[in-house]
Every structure is written in C-alpha cells, then in structure tokens.
mmCIF file of C-alpha atoms in Angstrom:
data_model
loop_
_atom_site.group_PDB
_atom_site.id
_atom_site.type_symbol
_atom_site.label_atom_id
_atom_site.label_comp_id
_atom_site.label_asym_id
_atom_site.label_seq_id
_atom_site.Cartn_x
_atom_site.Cartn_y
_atom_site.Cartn_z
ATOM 1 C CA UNK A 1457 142.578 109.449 76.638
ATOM 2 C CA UNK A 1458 143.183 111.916 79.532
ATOM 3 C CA UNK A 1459 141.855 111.020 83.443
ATOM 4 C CA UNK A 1460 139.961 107.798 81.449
ATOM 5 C CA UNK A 1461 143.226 106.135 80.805
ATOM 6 C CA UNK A 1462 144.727 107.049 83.808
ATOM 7 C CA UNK A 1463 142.143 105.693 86.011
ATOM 8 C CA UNK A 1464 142.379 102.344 87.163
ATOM 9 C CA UNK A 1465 139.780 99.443 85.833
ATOM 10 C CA UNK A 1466 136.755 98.802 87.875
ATOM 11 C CA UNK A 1467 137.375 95.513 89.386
ATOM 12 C CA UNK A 1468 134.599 93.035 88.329
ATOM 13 C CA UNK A 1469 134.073 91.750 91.942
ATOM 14 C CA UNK A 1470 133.582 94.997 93.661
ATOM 15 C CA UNK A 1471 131.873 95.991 91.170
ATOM 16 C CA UNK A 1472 127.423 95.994 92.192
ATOM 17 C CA UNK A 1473 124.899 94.946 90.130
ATOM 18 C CA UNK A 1474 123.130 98.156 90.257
ATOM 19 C CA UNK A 1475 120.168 97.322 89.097
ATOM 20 C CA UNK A 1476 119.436 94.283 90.576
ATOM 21 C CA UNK A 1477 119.855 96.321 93.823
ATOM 22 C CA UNK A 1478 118.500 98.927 92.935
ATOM 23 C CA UNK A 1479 114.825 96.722 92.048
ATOM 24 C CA UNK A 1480 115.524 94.556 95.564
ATOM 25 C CA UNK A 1481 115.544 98.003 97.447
ATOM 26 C CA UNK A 1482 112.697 99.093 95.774
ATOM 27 C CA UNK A 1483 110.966 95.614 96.912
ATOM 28 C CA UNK A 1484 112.086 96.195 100.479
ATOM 29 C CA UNK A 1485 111.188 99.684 100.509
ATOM 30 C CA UNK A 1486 107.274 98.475 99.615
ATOM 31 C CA UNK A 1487 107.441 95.838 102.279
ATOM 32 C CA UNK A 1488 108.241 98.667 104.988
ATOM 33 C CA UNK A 1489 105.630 100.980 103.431
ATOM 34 C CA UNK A 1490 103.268 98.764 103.418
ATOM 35 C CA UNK A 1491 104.291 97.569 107.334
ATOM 36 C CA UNK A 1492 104.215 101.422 108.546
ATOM 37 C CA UNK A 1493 101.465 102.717 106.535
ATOM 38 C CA UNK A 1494 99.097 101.985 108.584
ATOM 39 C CA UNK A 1495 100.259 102.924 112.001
ATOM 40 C CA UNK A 1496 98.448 106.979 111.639
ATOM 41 C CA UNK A 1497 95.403 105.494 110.805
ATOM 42 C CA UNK A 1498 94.733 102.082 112.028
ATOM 43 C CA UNK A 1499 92.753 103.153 115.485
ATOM 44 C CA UNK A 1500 90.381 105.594 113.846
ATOM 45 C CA UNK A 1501 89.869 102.498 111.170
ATOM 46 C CA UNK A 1502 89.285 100.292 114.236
ATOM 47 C CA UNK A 1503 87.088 102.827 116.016
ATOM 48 C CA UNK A 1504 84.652 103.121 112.757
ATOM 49 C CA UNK A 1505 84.001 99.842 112.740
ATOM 50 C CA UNK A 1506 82.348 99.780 116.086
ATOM 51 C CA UNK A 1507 84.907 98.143 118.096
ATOM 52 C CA UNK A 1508 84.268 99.770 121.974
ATOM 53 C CA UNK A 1509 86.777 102.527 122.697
ATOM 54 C CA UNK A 1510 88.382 100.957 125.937
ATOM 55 C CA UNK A 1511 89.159 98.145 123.005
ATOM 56 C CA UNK A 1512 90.310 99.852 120.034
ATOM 57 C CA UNK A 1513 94.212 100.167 121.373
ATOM 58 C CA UNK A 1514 94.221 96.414 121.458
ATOM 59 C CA UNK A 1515 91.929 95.689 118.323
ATOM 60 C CA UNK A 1516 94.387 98.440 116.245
ATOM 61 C CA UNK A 1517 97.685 96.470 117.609
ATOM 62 C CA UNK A 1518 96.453 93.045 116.634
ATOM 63 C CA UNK A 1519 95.375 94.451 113.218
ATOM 64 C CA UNK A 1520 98.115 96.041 113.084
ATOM 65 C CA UNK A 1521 100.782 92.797 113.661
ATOM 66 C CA UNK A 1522 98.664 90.675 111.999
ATOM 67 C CA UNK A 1523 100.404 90.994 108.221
ATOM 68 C CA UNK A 1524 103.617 90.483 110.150
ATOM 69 C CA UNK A 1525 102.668 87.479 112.190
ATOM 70 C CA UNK A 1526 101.093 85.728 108.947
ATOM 71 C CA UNK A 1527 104.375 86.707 107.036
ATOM 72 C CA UNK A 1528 106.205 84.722 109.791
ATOM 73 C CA UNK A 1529 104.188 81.930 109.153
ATOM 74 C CA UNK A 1530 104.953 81.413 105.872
ATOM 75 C CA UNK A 1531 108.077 82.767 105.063
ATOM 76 C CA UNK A 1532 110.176 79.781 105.334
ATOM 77 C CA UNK A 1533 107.389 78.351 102.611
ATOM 78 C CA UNK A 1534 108.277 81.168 100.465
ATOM 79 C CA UNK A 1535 112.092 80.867 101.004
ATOM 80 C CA UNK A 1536 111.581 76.705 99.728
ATOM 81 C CA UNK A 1537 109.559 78.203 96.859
ATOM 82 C CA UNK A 1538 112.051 80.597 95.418
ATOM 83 C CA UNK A 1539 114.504 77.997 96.009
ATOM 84 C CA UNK A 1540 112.555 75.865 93.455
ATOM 85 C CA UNK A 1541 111.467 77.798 91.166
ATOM 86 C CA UNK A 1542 113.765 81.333 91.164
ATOM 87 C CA UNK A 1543 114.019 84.345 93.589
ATOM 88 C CA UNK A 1544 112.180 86.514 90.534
ATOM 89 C CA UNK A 1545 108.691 85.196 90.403
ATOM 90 C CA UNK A 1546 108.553 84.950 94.061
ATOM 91 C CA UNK A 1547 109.108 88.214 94.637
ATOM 92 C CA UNK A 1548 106.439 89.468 92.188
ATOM 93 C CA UNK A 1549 103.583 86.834 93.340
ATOM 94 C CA UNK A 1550 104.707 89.049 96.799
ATOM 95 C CA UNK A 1551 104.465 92.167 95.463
ATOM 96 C CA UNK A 1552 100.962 91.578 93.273
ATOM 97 C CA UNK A 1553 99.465 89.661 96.446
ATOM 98 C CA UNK A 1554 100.673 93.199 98.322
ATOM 99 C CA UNK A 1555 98.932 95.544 96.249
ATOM 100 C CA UNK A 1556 95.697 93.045 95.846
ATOM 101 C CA UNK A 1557 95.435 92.896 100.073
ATOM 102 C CA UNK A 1558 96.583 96.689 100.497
ATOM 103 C CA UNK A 1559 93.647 97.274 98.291
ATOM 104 C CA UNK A 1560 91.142 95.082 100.134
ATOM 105 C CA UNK A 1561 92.342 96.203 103.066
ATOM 106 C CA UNK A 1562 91.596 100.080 102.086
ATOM 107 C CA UNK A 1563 88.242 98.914 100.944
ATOM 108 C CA UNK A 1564 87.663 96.902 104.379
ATOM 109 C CA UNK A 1565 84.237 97.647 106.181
ATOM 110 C CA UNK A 1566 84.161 95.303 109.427
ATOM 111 C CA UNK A 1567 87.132 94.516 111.686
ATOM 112 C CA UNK A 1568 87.012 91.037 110.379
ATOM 113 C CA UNK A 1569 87.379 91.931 106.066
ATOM 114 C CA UNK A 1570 90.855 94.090 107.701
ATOM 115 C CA UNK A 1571 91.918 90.905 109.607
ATOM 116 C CA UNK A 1572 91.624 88.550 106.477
ATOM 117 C CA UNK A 1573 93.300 91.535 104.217
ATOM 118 C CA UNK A 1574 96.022 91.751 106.423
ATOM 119 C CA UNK A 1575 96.409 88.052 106.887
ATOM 120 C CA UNK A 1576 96.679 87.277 103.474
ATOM 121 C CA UNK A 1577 99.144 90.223 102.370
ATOM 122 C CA UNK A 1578 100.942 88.360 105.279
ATOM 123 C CA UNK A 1579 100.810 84.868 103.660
ATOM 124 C CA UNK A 1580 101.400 85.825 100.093
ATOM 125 C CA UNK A 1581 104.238 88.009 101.321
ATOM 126 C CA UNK A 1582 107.846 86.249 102.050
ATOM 127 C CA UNK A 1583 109.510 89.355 100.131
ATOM 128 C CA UNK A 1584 111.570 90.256 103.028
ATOM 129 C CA UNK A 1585 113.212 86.939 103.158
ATOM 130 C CA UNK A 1586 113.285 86.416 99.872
ATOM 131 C CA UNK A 1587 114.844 89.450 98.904
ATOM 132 C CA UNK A 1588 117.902 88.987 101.104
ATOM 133 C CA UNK A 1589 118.175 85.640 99.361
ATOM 134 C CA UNK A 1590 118.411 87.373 96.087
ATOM 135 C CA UNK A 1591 120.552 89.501 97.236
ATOM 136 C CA UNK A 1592 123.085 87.071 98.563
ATOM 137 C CA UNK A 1593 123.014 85.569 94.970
ATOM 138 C CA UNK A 1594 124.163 88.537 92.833
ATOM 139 C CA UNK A 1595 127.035 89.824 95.199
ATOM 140 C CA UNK A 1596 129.974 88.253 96.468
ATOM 141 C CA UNK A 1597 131.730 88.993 99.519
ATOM 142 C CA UNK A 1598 133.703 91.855 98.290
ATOM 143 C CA UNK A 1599 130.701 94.019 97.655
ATOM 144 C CA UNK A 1600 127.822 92.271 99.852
ATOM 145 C CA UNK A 1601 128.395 94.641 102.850
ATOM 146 C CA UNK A 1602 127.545 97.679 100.748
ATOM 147 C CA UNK A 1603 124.890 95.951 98.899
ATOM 148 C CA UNK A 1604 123.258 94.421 101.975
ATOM 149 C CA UNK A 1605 123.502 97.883 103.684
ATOM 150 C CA UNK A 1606 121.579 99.520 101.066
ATOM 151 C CA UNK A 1607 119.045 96.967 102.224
ATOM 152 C CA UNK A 1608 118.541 98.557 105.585
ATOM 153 C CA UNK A 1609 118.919 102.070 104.249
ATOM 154 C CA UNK A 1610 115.605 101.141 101.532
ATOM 155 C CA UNK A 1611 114.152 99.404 104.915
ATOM 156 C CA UNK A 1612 114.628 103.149 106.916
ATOM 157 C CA UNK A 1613 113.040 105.451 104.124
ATOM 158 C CA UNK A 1614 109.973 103.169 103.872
ATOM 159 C CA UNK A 1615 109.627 102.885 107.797
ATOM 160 C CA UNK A 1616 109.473 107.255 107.501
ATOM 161 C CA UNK A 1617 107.699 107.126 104.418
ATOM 162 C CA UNK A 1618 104.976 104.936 105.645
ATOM 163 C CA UNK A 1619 103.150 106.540 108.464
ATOM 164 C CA UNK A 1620 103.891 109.600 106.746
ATOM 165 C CA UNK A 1621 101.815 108.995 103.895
ATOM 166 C CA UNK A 1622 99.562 107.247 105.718
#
C-alpha cells in the first residue's frame, strides 16, 4: 500500500526499454573508443615504422581517418543488411570484426598491416548507423528524444575515454 498505491502507473509508451539502450550505448560507446583511441599514439606508431618525420603528421592523419572513411563506404551496405536479416547480428558481426582489426591493428608492424587493420574495422563496422536504426525500432516518439540523447551522451564518454586510455 502506502506511496506505491498512490503513485501513478508508469505509462507503457514513455516507458524505455532499458536494456536495449542500455546494450546500444554500450555499442556506441566502443565505436567512439575505438575512433579516439588512437589519437595519443598514432604518430609515434607512424614514426616507428620508418615513415620520414616531415611525413608522419600526414601518414598519422590518413591512418588515423582511414577506419572512418572505410566505415562510410559501407555503411549504407550494412544499413540494407540489418534491414534483411535483423539489427542484432549486424551489430555483433560489427563489434567481433572491431575487436579482430583493433587487435591486428595493435599487432601492426609496417604502415601498410595499420592501413589494412584500419580499413577493415572500417568495412566490417556500420555499428554507428546501425545502432540508431535499432534504436528507432524499440522507442516511439514519446520516449525517443531521451533515448536517442543517451546516444550522444555514450558517444561523449567514449570520445574522453578513448585518447585517454590510449
């Protein structure tokens, strides 16, 4: 009885699939780690693999954009695919081709292995896309604001988190 009673019901339509938003933030906070991570480290990475020093600024930005340029390549592919065949195995082929290319990528040793790493987290990557989709699908418009705002918030933490652990 007391306050319980009293309080009014939770409306179903406001009300947020938690943890559906809570595992899509998760996804997008990855996808900004993943982005930023690199940004401490990339022109001493550059630098030991023999690219000249009037070069490496250029070299570490191209390395750099590279994931993000291949992700804009294919992320209207990816957006089809989860169309067909559901947002949920999408986003984990993105998140398993992350963690195989972030690894590759660690383990790099010429300029060239880092370009290919990078270029195919890029192209085995449409999470950010993808994720939005999925996100449309479990809210409606009473509670997308919020839901889609907790989007940018995961986006921000992984954006500090990044270069910080990196």
């Amino acid at each position: 009885q007391g306050m319980a009673a009293d309080a009014p019901a939770a409306d179903d339509d406001e009300a947020i699939p938690r943890l559906q938003v809570f595992c899509l933030c998760c996804v997008t906070l990855s996808d900004a780690v993943v982005q930023c991570v690199l940004y401490p480290f990339v022109p001493f990475m550059v630098a030991g693999f023999g690219i000249a020093e009037n070069e490496v600024g250029y070299a570490a930005g191209v390395l750099a954009s590279a994931g993000n340029v291949a992700t804009f390549l294919s992320s209207f592919v990816w957006g089809k695919l989860s169309d067909m065949y559901g947002r949920r195995p999408i986003l984990i082929v993105g998140l398993v081709s992350t963690a195989v290319s972030m690894t590759m990528f660690g383990m790099s040793t010429s300029f060239a292995h880092a370009m290919l790493a990078r270029g195919i987290g890029g192209l085995l990557n449409g999470n950010a896309g993808v994720s939005r989709a999925a996100m449309r699908d479990i809210t409606n418009e009473r509670n997308r604001t919020k839901a889609f705002s907790m989007l940018g918030v995961a986006y921000g933490v992984g954006a500090i988190a990044g270069p910080t652990i990196g």
